[in-house]
mmCIF file with all atom_site columns, C-alpha atoms in Angstrom:
data_model
loop_
_atom_site.group_PDB
_atom_site.id
_atom_site.type_symbol
_atom_site.label_atom_id
_atom_site.label_alt_id
_atom_site.label_comp_id
_atom_site.label_asym_id
_atom_site.label_entity_id
_atom_site.label_seq_id
_atom_site.pdbx_PDB_ins_code
_atom_site.Cartn_x
_atom_site.Cartn_y
_atom_site.Cartn_z
_atom_site.occupancy
_atom_site.B_iso_or_equiv
_atom_site.pdbx_formal_charge
_atom_site.auth_seq_id
_atom_site.auth_comp_id
_atom_site.auth_asym_id
_atom_site.auth_atom_id
_atom_site.pdbx_PDB_model_num
ATOM 1  C CA . UNK A 1 1  ? 5.989   -32.287 0.809   1.00 44.00 ? 209 UNK A CA 1
ATOM 2  C CA . UNK A 1 2  ? 6.953   -29.621 -1.508  1.00 45.00 ? 210 UNK A CA 1
ATOM 3  C CA . UNK A 1 3  ? 9.002   -26.639 -0.451  1.00 44.00 ? 211 UNK A CA 1
ATOM 4  C CA . UNK A 1 4  ? 7.547   -23.216 -1.311  1.00 45.00 ? 212 UNK A CA 1
ATOM 5  C CA . UNK A 1 5  ? 10.025  -20.586 -2.581  1.00 47.00 ? 213 UNK A CA 1
ATOM 6  C CA . UNK A 1 6  ? 8.870   -17.048 -2.242  1.00 52.00 ? 214 UNK A CA 1
ATOM 7  C CA . UNK A 1 7  ? 11.141  -14.558 -4.213  1.00 55.00 ? 215 UNK A CA 1
ATOM 8  C CA . UNK A 1 8  ? 10.945  -10.928 -4.438  1.00 55.00 ? 216 UNK A CA 1
ATOM 9  C CA . UNK A 1 9  ? 8.919   -9.579  -7.424  1.00 54.00 ? 217 UNK A CA 1
ATOM 10 C CA . UNK A 1 10 ? 10.749  -8.076  -10.234 1.00 54.00 ? 218 UNK A CA 1
ATOM 11 C CA . UNK A 1 11 ? 8.765   -4.661  -10.569 1.00 54.00 ? 219 UNK A CA 1
ATOM 12 C CA . UNK A 1 12 ? 5.407   -3.534  -8.554  1.00 49.00 ? 220 UNK A CA 1
ATOM 13 C CA . UNK A 1 13 ? 2.636   -2.286  -10.715 1.00 48.00 ? 221 UNK A CA 1
ATOM 14 C CA . UNK A 1 14 ? 2.009   1.292   -10.561 1.00 49.00 ? 222 UNK A CA 1
ATOM 15 C CA . UNK A 1 15 ? -0.887  2.528   -8.258  1.00 48.00 ? 223 UNK A CA 1
ATOM 16 C CA . UNK A 1 16 ? -1.487  6.057   -6.890  1.00 47.00 ? 224 UNK A CA 1
ATOM 17 C CA . UNK A 1 17 ? -4.429  7.052   -4.711  1.00 46.00 ? 225 UNK A CA 1
ATOM 18 C CA . UNK A 1 18 ? -4.559  10.872  -3.916  1.00 46.00 ? 226 UNK A CA 1
ATOM 19 C CA . UNK A 1 19 ? -7.736  11.724  -1.948  1.00 56.00 ? 227 UNK A CA 1
ATOM 20 C CA . UNK A 1 20 ? -7.361  15.313  -2.270  1.00 65.00 ? 228 UNK A CA 1
ATOM 21 C CA . UNK A 1 21 ? -5.466  17.932  -4.143  1.00 75.00 ? 229 UNK A CA 1
ATOM 22 C CA . UNK A 1 22 ? -1.869  18.737  -2.836  1.00 80.00 ? 230 UNK A CA 1
ATOM 23 C CA . UNK A 1 23 ? -1.694  15.378  -0.832  1.00 81.00 ? 231 UNK A CA 1
ATOM 24 C CA . UNK A 1 24 ? 1.357   13.559  -2.032  1.00 84.00 ? 232 UNK A CA 1
ATOM 25 C CA . UNK A 1 25 ? 2.401   10.003  -1.132  1.00 83.00 ? 233 UNK A CA 1
ATOM 26 C CA . UNK A 1 26 ? 5.714   9.230   0.330   1.00 86.00 ? 234 UNK A CA 1
ATOM 27 C CA . UNK A 1 27 ? 7.029   5.800   0.248   1.00 81.00 ? 235 UNK A CA 1
ATOM 28 C CA . UNK A 1 28 ? 8.646   3.842   3.233   1.00 85.00 ? 236 UNK A CA 1
ATOM 29 C CA . UNK A 1 29 ? 10.283  0.522   2.547   1.00 87.00 ? 237 UNK A CA 1
ATOM 30 C CA . UNK A 1 30 ? 7.984   -1.307  0.097   1.00 90.00 ? 238 UNK A CA 1
ATOM 31 C CA . UNK A 1 31 ? 8.418   -5.144  0.014   1.00 93.00 ? 239 UNK A CA 1
ATOM 32 C CA . UNK A 1 32 ? 7.065   -7.284  -2.606  1.00 93.00 ? 240 UNK A CA 1
ATOM 33 C CA . UNK A 1 33 ? 6.783   -11.026 -3.104  1.00 96.00 ? 241 UNK A CA 1
ATOM 34 C CA . UNK A 1 34 ? 5.979   -13.624 -5.729  1.00 95.00 ? 242 UNK A CA 1
ATOM 35 C CA . UNK A 1 35 ? 4.937   -17.018 -6.011  1.00 95.00 ? 243 UNK A CA 1
ATOM 36 C CA . UNK A 1 36 ? 4.015   -18.427 -9.145  1.00 94.00 ? 244 UNK A CA 1
ATOM 37 C CA . UNK A 1 37 ? 0.997   -16.311 -10.607 1.00 95.00 ? 245 UNK A CA 1
ATOM 38 C CA . UNK A 1 38 ? 0.330   -14.697 -7.174  1.00 96.00 ? 246 UNK A CA 1
ATOM 39 C CA . UNK A 1 39 ? 2.284   -11.606 -5.977  1.00 95.00 ? 247 UNK A CA 1
ATOM 40 C CA . UNK A 1 40 ? 1.620   -9.489  -2.769  1.00 95.00 ? 248 UNK A CA 1
ATOM 41 C CA . UNK A 1 41 ? 3.318   -6.471  -1.056  1.00 94.00 ? 249 UNK A CA 1
ATOM 42 C CA . UNK A 1 42 ? 3.309   -4.034  1.861   1.00 93.00 ? 250 UNK A CA 1
ATOM 43 C CA . UNK A 1 43 ? 4.582   -0.856  2.821   1.00 92.00 ? 251 UNK A CA 1
ATOM 44 C CA . UNK A 1 44 ? 4.588   1.609   5.824   1.00 91.00 ? 252 UNK A CA 1
ATOM 45 C CA . UNK A 1 45 ? 4.447   4.845   3.819   1.00 89.00 ? 253 UNK A CA 1
ATOM 46 C CA . UNK A 1 46 ? 3.006   8.296   4.439   1.00 88.00 ? 254 UNK A CA 1
ATOM 47 C CA . UNK A 1 47 ? 0.549   10.979  2.900   1.00 84.00 ? 255 UNK A CA 1
ATOM 48 C CA . UNK A 1 48 ? 2.004   14.351  2.979   1.00 87.00 ? 256 UNK A CA 1
ATOM 49 C CA . UNK A 1 49 ? -0.471  17.211  3.077   1.00 84.00 ? 257 UNK A CA 1
ATOM 50 C CA . UNK A 1 50 ? 0.838   20.700  2.202   1.00 85.00 ? 258 UNK A CA 1
ATOM 51 C CA . UNK A 1 51 ? -0.265  22.191  5.545   1.00 83.00 ? 259 UNK A CA 1
ATOM 52 C CA . UNK A 1 52 ? 0.387   19.388  8.255   1.00 82.00 ? 260 UNK A CA 1
ATOM 53 C CA . UNK A 1 53 ? 3.009   16.805  9.283   1.00 84.00 ? 261 UNK A CA 1
ATOM 54 C CA . UNK A 1 54 ? 2.941   13.458  7.328   1.00 85.00 ? 262 UNK A CA 1
ATOM 55 C CA . UNK A 1 55 ? 0.120   10.911  8.127   1.00 82.00 ? 263 UNK A CA 1
ATOM 56 C CA . UNK A 1 56 ? 1.528   7.479   8.286   1.00 85.00 ? 264 UNK A CA 1
ATOM 57 C CA . UNK A 1 57 ? -0.217  4.621   6.434   1.00 88.00 ? 265 UNK A CA 1
ATOM 58 C CA . UNK A 1 58 ? 0.024   0.919   6.225   1.00 90.00 ? 266 UNK A CA 1
ATOM 59 C CA . UNK A 1 59 ? -0.577  -0.545  2.548   1.00 91.00 ? 267 UNK A CA 1
ATOM 60 C CA . UNK A 1 60 ? -1.098  -4.168  1.487   1.00 94.00 ? 268 UNK A CA 1
ATOM 61 C CA . UNK A 1 61 ? -1.893  -5.295  -1.834  1.00 95.00 ? 269 UNK A CA 1
ATOM 62 C CA . UNK A 1 62 ? -2.450  -8.759  -3.828  1.00 96.00 ? 270 UNK A CA 1
ATOM 63 C CA . UNK A 1 63 ? -1.793  -9.240  -7.417  1.00 95.00 ? 271 UNK A CA 1
ATOM 64 C CA . UNK A 1 64 ? -2.446  -11.946 -10.076 1.00 95.00 ? 272 UNK A CA 1
ATOM 65 C CA . UNK A 1 65 ? -0.640  -12.614 -13.143 1.00 94.00 ? 273 UNK A CA 1
ATOM 66 C CA . UNK A 1 66 ? -2.980  -13.581 -16.150 1.00 91.00 ? 274 UNK A CA 1
ATOM 67 C CA . UNK A 1 67 ? -2.186  -13.643 -19.876 1.00 89.00 ? 275 UNK A CA 1
ATOM 68 C CA . UNK A 1 68 ? 1.030   -11.689 -19.593 1.00 88.00 ? 276 UNK A CA 1
ATOM 69 C CA . UNK A 1 69 ? -0.082  -8.730  -17.326 1.00 91.00 ? 277 UNK A CA 1
ATOM 70 C CA . UNK A 1 70 ? -0.438  -8.178  -13.410 1.00 91.00 ? 278 UNK A CA 1
ATOM 71 C CA . UNK A 1 71 ? -3.904  -7.113  -12.090 1.00 92.00 ? 279 UNK A CA 1
ATOM 72 C CA . UNK A 1 72 ? -4.530  -5.994  -8.536  1.00 93.00 ? 280 UNK A CA 1
ATOM 73 C CA . UNK A 1 73 ? -7.187  -8.184  -6.959  1.00 94.00 ? 281 UNK A CA 1
ATOM 74 C CA . UNK A 1 74 ? -7.276  -6.608  -3.507  1.00 94.00 ? 282 UNK A CA 1
ATOM 75 C CA . UNK A 1 75 ? -5.659  -3.519  -1.786  1.00 93.00 ? 283 UNK A CA 1
ATOM 76 C CA . UNK A 1 76 ? -6.006  -2.216  1.764   1.00 92.00 ? 284 UNK A CA 1
ATOM 77 C CA . UNK A 1 77 ? -4.730  0.892   3.317   1.00 88.00 ? 285 UNK A CA 1
ATOM 78 C CA . UNK A 1 78 ? -5.098  2.143   6.912   1.00 87.00 ? 286 UNK A CA 1
ATOM 79 C CA . UNK A 1 79 ? -4.049  4.915   9.257   1.00 82.00 ? 287 UNK A CA 1
ATOM 80 C CA . UNK A 1 80 ? -2.677  4.190   12.537  1.00 74.00 ? 288 UNK A CA 1
ATOM 81 C CA . UNK A 1 81 ? -3.646  7.373   14.159  1.00 71.00 ? 289 UNK A CA 1
ATOM 82 C CA . UNK A 1 82 ? -6.812  8.904   15.589  1.00 75.00 ? 290 UNK A CA 1
ATOM 83 C CA . UNK A 1 83 ? -8.926  10.732  13.108  1.00 73.00 ? 291 UNK A CA 1
ATOM 84 C CA . UNK A 1 84 ? -7.953  14.235  14.303  1.00 77.00 ? 292 UNK A CA 1
ATOM 85 C CA . UNK A 1 85 ? -4.247  13.266  13.336  1.00 71.00 ? 293 UNK A CA 1
ATOM 86 C CA . UNK A 1 86 ? -5.421  11.987  10.102  1.00 69.00 ? 294 UNK A CA 1
ATOM 87 C CA . UNK A 1 87 ? -7.709  14.459  8.710   1.00 73.00 ? 295 UNK A CA 1
ATOM 88 C CA . UNK A 1 88 ? -7.241  17.432  10.934  1.00 76.00 ? 296 UNK A CA 1
ATOM 89 C CA . UNK A 1 89 ? -10.332 17.557  12.662  1.00 78.00 ? 297 UNK A CA 1
ATOM 90 C CA . UNK A 1 90 ? -12.594 15.451  15.249  1.00 80.00 ? 298 UNK A CA 1
ATOM 91 C CA . UNK A 1 91 ? -15.034 12.992  13.310  1.00 78.00 ? 299 UNK A CA 1
ATOM 92 C CA . UNK A 1 92 ? -17.841 11.017  14.681  1.00 76.00 ? 300 UNK A CA 1
ATOM 93 C CA . UNK A 1 93 ? -17.539 7.266   14.451  1.00 67.00 ? 301 UNK A CA 1
#
């Protein structure tokens, strides 16, 4: 059996998703890891609109290292609050 060593990645790739003007991301405590050519990370962050309280967001991403560069192969973000708290109004689901 071979032991698997997971080490923190050196530098996260830059990524910014801003769904609307004035909305700014606020990082939480991002964690990133690497095993060989695969890296992954997660964060509990927030989107801060100019007119409301911050909206918490959970983010996970997976990266693959190929030919000297990291590329994102999967990312997911979710908001753990009701629609009204996330976008400021009721939405049909």
